[in-house]
Coordinates of C-alpha atoms in Angstrom, one line a residue:
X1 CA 122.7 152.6 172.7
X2 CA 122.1 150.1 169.9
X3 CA 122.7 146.4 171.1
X4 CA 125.8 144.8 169.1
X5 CA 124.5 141.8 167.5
X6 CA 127.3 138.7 167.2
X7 CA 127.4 137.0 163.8
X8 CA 129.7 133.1 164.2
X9 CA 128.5 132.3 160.9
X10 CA 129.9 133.1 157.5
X11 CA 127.8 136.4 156.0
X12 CA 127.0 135.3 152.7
X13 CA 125.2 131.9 154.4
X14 CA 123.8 133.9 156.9
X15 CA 122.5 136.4 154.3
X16 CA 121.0 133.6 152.2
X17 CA 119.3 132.1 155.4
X18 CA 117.4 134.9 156.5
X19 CA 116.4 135.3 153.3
X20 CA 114.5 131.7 153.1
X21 CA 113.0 132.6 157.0
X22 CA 111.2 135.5 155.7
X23 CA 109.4 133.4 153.6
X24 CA 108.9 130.7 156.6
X25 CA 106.5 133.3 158.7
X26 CA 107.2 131.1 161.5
X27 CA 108.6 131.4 164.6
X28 CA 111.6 129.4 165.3
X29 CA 109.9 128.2 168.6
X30 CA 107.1 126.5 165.8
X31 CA 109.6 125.1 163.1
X32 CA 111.6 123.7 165.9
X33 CA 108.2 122.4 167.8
X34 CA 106.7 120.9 164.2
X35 CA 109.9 119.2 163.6
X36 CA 109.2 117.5 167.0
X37 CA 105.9 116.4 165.9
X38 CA 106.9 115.7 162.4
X39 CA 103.3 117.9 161.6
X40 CA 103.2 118.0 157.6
X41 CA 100.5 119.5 158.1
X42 CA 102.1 122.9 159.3
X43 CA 105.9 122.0 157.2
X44 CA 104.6 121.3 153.7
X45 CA 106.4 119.8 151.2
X46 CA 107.9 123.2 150.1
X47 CA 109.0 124.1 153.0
X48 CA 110.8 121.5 153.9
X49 CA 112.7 121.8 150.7
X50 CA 113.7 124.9 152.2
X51 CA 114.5 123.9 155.4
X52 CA 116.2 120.9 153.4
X53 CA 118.8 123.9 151.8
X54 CA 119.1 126.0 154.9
X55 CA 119.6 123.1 157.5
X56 CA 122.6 123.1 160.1
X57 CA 126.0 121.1 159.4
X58 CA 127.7 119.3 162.4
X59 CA 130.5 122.3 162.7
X60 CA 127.8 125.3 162.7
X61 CA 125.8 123.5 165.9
X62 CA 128.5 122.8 167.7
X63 CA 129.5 127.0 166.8
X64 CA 125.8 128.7 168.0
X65 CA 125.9 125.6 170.9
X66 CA 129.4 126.2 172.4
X67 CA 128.7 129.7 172.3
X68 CA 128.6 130.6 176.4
X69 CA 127.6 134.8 176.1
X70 CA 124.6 136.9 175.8
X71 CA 122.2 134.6 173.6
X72 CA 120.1 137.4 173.0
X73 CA 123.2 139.3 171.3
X74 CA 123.4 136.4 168.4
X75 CA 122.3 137.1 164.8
X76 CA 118.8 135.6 163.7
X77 CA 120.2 132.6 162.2
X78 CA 122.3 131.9 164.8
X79 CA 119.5 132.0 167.0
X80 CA 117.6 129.4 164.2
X81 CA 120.5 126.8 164.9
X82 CA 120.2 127.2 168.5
X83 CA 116.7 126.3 168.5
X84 CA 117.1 123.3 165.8
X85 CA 119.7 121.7 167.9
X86 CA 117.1 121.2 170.8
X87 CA 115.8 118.7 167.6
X88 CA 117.8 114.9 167.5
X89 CA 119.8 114.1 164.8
X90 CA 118.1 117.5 163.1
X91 CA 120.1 116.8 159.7
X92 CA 118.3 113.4 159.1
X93 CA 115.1 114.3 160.4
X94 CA 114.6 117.0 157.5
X95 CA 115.4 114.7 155.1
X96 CA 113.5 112.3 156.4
X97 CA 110.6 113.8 156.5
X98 CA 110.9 115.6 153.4
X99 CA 111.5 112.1 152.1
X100 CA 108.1 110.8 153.9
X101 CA 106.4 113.7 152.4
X102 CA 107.6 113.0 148.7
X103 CA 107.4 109.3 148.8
X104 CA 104.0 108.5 146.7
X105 CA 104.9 110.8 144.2
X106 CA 108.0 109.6 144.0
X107 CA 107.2 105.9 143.9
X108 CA 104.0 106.6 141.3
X109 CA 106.9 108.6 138.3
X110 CA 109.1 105.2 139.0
X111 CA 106.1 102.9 138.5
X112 CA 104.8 105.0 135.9
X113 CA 108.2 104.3 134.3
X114 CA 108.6 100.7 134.7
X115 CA 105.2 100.6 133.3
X116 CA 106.1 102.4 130.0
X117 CA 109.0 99.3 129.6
X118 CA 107.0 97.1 130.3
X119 CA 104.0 98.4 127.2
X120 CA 107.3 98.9 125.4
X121 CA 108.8 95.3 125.3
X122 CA 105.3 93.9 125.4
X123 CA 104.4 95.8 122.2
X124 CA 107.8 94.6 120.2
X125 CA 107.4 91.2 121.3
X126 CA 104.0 89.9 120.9
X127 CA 102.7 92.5 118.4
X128 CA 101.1 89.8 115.5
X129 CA 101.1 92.6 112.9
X130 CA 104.8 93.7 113.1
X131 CA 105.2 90.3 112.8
X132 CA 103.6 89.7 109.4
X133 CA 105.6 92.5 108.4
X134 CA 109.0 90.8 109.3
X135 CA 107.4 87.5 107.4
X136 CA 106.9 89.8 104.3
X137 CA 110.3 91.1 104.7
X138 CA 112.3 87.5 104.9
X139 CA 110.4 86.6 101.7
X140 CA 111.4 89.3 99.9
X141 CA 115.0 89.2 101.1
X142 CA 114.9 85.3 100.2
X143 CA 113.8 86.0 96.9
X144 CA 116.0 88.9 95.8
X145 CA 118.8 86.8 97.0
X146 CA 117.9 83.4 95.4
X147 CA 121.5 81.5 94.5
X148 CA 123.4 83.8 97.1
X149 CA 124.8 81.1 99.5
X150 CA 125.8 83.5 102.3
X151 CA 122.2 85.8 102.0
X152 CA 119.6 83.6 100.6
X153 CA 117.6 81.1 102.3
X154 CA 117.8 83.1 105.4
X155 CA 115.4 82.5 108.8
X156 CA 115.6 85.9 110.4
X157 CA 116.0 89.3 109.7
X158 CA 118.5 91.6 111.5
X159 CA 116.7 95.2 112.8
X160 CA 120.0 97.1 111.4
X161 CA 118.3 95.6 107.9
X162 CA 114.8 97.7 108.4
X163 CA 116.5 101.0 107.8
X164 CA 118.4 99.6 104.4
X165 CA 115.0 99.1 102.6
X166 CA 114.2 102.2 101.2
X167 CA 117.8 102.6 99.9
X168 CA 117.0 99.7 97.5
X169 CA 116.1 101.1 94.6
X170 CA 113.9 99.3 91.3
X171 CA 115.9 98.9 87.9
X172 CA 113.9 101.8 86.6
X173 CA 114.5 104.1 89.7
X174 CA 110.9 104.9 90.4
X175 CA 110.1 103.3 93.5
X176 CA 111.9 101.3 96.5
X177 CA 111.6 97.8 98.5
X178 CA 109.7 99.6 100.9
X179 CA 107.3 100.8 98.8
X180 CA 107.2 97.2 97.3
X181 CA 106.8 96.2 100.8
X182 CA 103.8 99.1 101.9
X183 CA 101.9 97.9 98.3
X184 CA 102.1 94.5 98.7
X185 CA 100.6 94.8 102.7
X186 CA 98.1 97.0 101.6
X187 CA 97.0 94.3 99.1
X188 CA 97.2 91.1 101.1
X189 CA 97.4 91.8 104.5
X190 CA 96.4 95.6 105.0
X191 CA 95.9 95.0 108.9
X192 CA 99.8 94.9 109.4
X193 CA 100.3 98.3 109.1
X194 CA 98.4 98.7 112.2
X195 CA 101.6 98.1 113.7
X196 CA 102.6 102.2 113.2
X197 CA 99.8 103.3 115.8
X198 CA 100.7 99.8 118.3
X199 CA 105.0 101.6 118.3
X200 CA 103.3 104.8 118.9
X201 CA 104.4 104.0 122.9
X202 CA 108.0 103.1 122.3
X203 CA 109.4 106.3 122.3
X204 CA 108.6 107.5 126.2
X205 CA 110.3 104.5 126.8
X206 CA 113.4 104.8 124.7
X207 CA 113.8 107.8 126.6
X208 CA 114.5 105.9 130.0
X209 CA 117.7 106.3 131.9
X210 CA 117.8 102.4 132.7
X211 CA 120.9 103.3 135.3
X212 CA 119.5 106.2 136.6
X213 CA 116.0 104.3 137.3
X214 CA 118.1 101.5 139.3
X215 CA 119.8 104.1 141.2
X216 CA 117.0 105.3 142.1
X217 CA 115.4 102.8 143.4
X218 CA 118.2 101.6 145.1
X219 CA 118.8 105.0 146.4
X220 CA 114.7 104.9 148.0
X221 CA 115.4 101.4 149.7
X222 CA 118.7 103.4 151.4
X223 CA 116.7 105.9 152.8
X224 CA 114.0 103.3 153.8
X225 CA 116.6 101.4 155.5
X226 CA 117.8 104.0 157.4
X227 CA 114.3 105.3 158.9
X228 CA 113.6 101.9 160.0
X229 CA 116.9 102.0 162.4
X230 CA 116.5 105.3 163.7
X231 CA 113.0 105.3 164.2
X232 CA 113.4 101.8 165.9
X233 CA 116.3 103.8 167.8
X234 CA 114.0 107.0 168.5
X235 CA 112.6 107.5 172.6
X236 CA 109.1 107.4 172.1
X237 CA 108.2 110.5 174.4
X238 CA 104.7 112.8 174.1
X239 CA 106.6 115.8 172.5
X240 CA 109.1 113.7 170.2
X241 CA 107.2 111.6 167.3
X242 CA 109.3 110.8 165.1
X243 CA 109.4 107.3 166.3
X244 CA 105.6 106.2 166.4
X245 CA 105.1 108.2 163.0
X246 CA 108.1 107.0 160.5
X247 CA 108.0 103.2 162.5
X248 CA 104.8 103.0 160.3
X249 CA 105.7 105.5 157.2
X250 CA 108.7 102.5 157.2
X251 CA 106.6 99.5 157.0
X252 CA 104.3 100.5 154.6
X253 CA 107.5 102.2 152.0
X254 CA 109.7 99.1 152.5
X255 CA 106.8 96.8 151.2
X256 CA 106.1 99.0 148.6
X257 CA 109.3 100.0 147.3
X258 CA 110.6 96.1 147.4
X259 CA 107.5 95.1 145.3
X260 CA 108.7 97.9 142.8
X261 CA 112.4 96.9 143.2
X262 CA 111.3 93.3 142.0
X263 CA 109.0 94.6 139.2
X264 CA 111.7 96.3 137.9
X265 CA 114.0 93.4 137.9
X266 CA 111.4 91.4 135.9
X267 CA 111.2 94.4 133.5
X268 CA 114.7 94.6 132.5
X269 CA 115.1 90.8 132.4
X270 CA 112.0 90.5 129.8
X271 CA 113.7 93.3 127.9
X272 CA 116.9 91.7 127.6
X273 CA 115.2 88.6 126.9
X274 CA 113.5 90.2 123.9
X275 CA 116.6 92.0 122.8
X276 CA 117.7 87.9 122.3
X277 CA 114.7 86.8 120.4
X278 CA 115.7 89.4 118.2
X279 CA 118.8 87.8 117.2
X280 CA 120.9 90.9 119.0
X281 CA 122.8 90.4 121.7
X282 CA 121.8 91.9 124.5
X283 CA 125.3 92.8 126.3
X284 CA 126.3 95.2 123.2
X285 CA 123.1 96.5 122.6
X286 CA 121.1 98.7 125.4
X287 CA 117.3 98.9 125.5
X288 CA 117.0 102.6 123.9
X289 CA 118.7 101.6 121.1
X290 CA 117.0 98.4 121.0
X291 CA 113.8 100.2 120.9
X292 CA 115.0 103.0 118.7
X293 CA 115.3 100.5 115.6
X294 CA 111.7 100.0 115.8
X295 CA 110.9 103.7 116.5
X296 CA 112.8 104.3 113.2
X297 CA 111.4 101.9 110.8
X298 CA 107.3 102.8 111.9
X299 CA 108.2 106.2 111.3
X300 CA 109.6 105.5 108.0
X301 CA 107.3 103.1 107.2
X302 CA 104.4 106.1 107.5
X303 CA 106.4 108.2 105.8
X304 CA 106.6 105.8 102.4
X305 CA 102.7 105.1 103.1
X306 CA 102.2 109.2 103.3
X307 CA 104.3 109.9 100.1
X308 CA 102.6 107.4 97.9
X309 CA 98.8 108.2 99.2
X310 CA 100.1 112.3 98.0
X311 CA 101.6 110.7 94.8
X312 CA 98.3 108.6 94.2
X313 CA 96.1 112.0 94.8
X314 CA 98.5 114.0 92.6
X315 CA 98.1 111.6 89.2
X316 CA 94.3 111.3 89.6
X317 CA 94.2 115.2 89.8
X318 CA 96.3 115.3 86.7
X319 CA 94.1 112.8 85.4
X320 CA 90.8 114.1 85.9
X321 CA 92.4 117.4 84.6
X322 CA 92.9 115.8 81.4
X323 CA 89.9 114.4 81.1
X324 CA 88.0 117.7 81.4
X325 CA 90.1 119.1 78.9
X326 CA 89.2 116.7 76.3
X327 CA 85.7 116.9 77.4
X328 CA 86.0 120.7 76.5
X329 CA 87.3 120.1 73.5
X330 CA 85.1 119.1 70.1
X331 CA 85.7 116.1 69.7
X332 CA 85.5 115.6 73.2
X333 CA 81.8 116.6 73.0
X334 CA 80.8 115.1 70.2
X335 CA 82.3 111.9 71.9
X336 CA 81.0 112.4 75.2
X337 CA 76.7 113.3 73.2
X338 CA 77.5 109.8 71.5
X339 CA 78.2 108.3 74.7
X340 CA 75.4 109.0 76.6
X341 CA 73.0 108.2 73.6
X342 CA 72.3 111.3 72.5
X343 CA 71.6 113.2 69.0
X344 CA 74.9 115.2 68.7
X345 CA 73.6 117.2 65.6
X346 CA 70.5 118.4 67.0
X347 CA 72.0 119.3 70.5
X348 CA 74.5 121.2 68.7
X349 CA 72.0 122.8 66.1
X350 CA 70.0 123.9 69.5
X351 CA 73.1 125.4 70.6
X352 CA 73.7 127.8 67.3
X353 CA 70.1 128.8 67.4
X354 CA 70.8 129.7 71.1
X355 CA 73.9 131.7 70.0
X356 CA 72.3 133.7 67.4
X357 CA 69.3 134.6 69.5
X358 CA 71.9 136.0 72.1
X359 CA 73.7 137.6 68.9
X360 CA 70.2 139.3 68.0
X361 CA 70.1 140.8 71.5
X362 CA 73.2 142.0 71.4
X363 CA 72.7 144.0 68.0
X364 CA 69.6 145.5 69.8
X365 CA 71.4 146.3 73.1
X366 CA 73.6 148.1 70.8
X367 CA 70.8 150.5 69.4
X368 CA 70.8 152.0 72.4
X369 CA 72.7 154.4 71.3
X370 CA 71.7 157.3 69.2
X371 CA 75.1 157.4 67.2
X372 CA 75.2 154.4 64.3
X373 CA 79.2 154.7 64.2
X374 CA 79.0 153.4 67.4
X375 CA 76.9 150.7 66.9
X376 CA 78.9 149.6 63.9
X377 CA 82.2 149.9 65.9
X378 CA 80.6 148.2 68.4
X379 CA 79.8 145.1 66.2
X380 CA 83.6 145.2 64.3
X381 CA 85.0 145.2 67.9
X382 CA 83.1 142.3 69.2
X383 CA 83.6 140.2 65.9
X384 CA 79.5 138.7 66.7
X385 CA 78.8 138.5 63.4
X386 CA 81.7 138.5 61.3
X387 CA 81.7 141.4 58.6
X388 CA 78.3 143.1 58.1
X389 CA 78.0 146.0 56.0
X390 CA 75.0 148.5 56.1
X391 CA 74.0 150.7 53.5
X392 CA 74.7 154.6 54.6
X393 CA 71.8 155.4 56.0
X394 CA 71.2 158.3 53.3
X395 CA 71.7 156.4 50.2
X396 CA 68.2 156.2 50.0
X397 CA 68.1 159.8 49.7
X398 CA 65.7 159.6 52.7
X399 CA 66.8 159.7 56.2
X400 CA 66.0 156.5 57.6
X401 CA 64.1 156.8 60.9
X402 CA 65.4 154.7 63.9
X403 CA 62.6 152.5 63.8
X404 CA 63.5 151.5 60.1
X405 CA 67.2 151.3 61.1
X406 CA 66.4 149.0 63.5
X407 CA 64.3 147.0 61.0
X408 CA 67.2 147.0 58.8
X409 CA 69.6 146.0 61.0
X410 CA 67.5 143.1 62.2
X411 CA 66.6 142.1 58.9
X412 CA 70.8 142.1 58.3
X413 CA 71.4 140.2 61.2
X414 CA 69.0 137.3 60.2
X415 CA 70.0 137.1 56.6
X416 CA 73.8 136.3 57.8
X417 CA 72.8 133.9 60.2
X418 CA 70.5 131.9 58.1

């Protein structure tokens, strides 16, 4: 008879745990003994993301443990639980150690992201180029508003004024401030526009959750905290090492999670330190939209630079286009042999000669054929020679041979072009 097997957990959990065992292909003697020796060797980091889903709550141990029957008789997963509750505090040390074994990666996407703020407010605040652009601006402004009390004569400009410049149109409609602005640079100071390629690294850090990055750290220095206490509370036995081996994971994470707990501190108070010298207040306005207003007016500033460079290729096109018309024409030729110092009338008296040799072989390409219809037809379709009128070839009374046809013809086609 089949043994009855005893299920004390809920089915669907139970079902979803032996499912995630089956990938383990361990025993639950050797999860339970490389929990012991915290081995991450043997529980990579994927398993114990697994185990990290699957692990015991406080009410299912004390179920498989206060179970006093036929062990053997208990599902598999109840069996699991009875073998992870031989490991202390089993909850925490899974995410502990998952913790341990995710730490550098963990810590190197913060710093990487605290270093992206930092190239961020760095690049806004000491770039020399933008700069000279926000100098060209103010004298523009000042200018266009010479007389206005309230807007001329002004020391700053506010970033919510960057996106208004292409809106300002000229009297005639044909061009913009910012295209003012993008010609005059690229007269007198056509380094500043370097300052497009230099904002090229805002935008990764415009992206950054500023909360969520705090959390996060603050969430790291938790966890740090607590596996200093229980690893300082840990019995430091042959078979249990959880002490020996998170007592030093712990020295060396609190040192270097507090050095990047302090960096970003430093970070965000720059920022917001920048977000002042911008004349914005920095309690209203948060660092990705700070950044953004830069983000906006590079890209916009490109795009005026793009259109004109396109605009600029297009009317030299149109340009040269007209010039090789007139070229084509006449007059145009005649113009362009007196330019270059040459004798128009005899370059053009070459030319005719050259046409009515090419006429002459024509007219003798033609007598190919052995019909003289067709070569007539042949000559009224083509129009070579204007109108030319032969004789009929028995007017003579003789018929002509087609060698003195030929002759004939020849001696037509000379006469009209003399």
């Amino acid at each position: 008879k089949k043994k009855e097997i005893i299920n004390l957990l809920d089915s669907k959990r139970s079902y979803n745990i032996n499912i995630a065992l089956a990938r383990f292909k361990m025993a639950h003697d050797a999860i339970r003994d490389s929990l012991l020796r915290m081995d991450s060797e043997t529980l990579d980091e994927d398993k114990l993301l697994a185990l990290a889903k699957c692990k015991p709550e406080p009410e299912e141990l004390d179920t498989v443990t206060s179970y006093e029957g036929d062990v053997s008789s208990l599902g598999t997963v109840e069996q699991f639980f009875r073998k992870l509750s031989e490991v202390p505090q089993v909850q925490f040390r899974i995410d502990a150690f998952l913790f341990k074994v995710r730490f550098e990666k963990n810590v190197a996407d913060i710093q990487r992201t605290v270093d992206a703020l930092k190239l961020a407010r760095s690049c806004v605040r000491e770039s020399r180029h933008f700069r000279t652009v926000l100098e060209y601006i103010l004298a523009l402004g000042n200018y266009l508003n010479h007389g206005n009390k309230k807007k001329g004569c002004a020391y700053g400009v506010h970033l919510s004024s960057l996106d208004k410049l292409k809106g300002m149109k000229s009297s005639d409609q044909k061009t913009n401030l910012l295209e003012f602005l993008v010609t005059s640079l690229r007269n007198f100071k056509p380094e500043a526009a370097k300052f497009v390629e230099e904002f090229k690294v805002l935008p990764e850090a415009a992206k950054v959750d500023i909360p969520f990055l705090e959390a996060s750290v603050g969430k790291n220095l938790g966890m740090i905290n607590r596996i200093g206490k229980a690893a300082k509370a840990a019995k430091n036995d042959g078979s249990d090492r959880f002490g020996p081996v998170m007592q030093a994971f712990y020295d060396k994470a609190k040192k270097r999670t507090d050095e990047l707990s302090s960096d970003l501190k430093s970070v965000l108070k720059d920022l917001k330190e920048t977000v002042t010298f911008y004349g914005e207040d920095a309690k209203k306005l948060a660092s990705s939209e700070f950044l953004q207003y830069f983000i906006d007016f590079a890209e916009t500033f490109k795009t005026a630079a793009d259109m004109m460079d396109k605009k600029k290729e297009l009317e030299e096109r149109q340009k040269a286009r007209e010039e090789g018309k007139k070229s084509r024409s006449p007059k145009g030729k005649k113009q362009h042999l007196k330019a270059g110092g040459l004798n128009a009338a005899e370059l053009l008296g070459k030319n005719k000669k050259k046409k009515n040799k090419d006429k002459i072989g024509f007219a003798m390409k033609s007598l190919r054929s052995s019909d003289s219809s067709k070569i007539r037809a042949a000559l009224r379709r083509r129009q070579k020679f204007g109108t030319i009128k032969f004789k009929n070839r028995r007017a003579s009374g003789k018929k002509l041979t087609r060698a003195k046809f030929e002759q004939a013809l020849l001696s037509k086609i000379q006469q009209k072009n003399q």
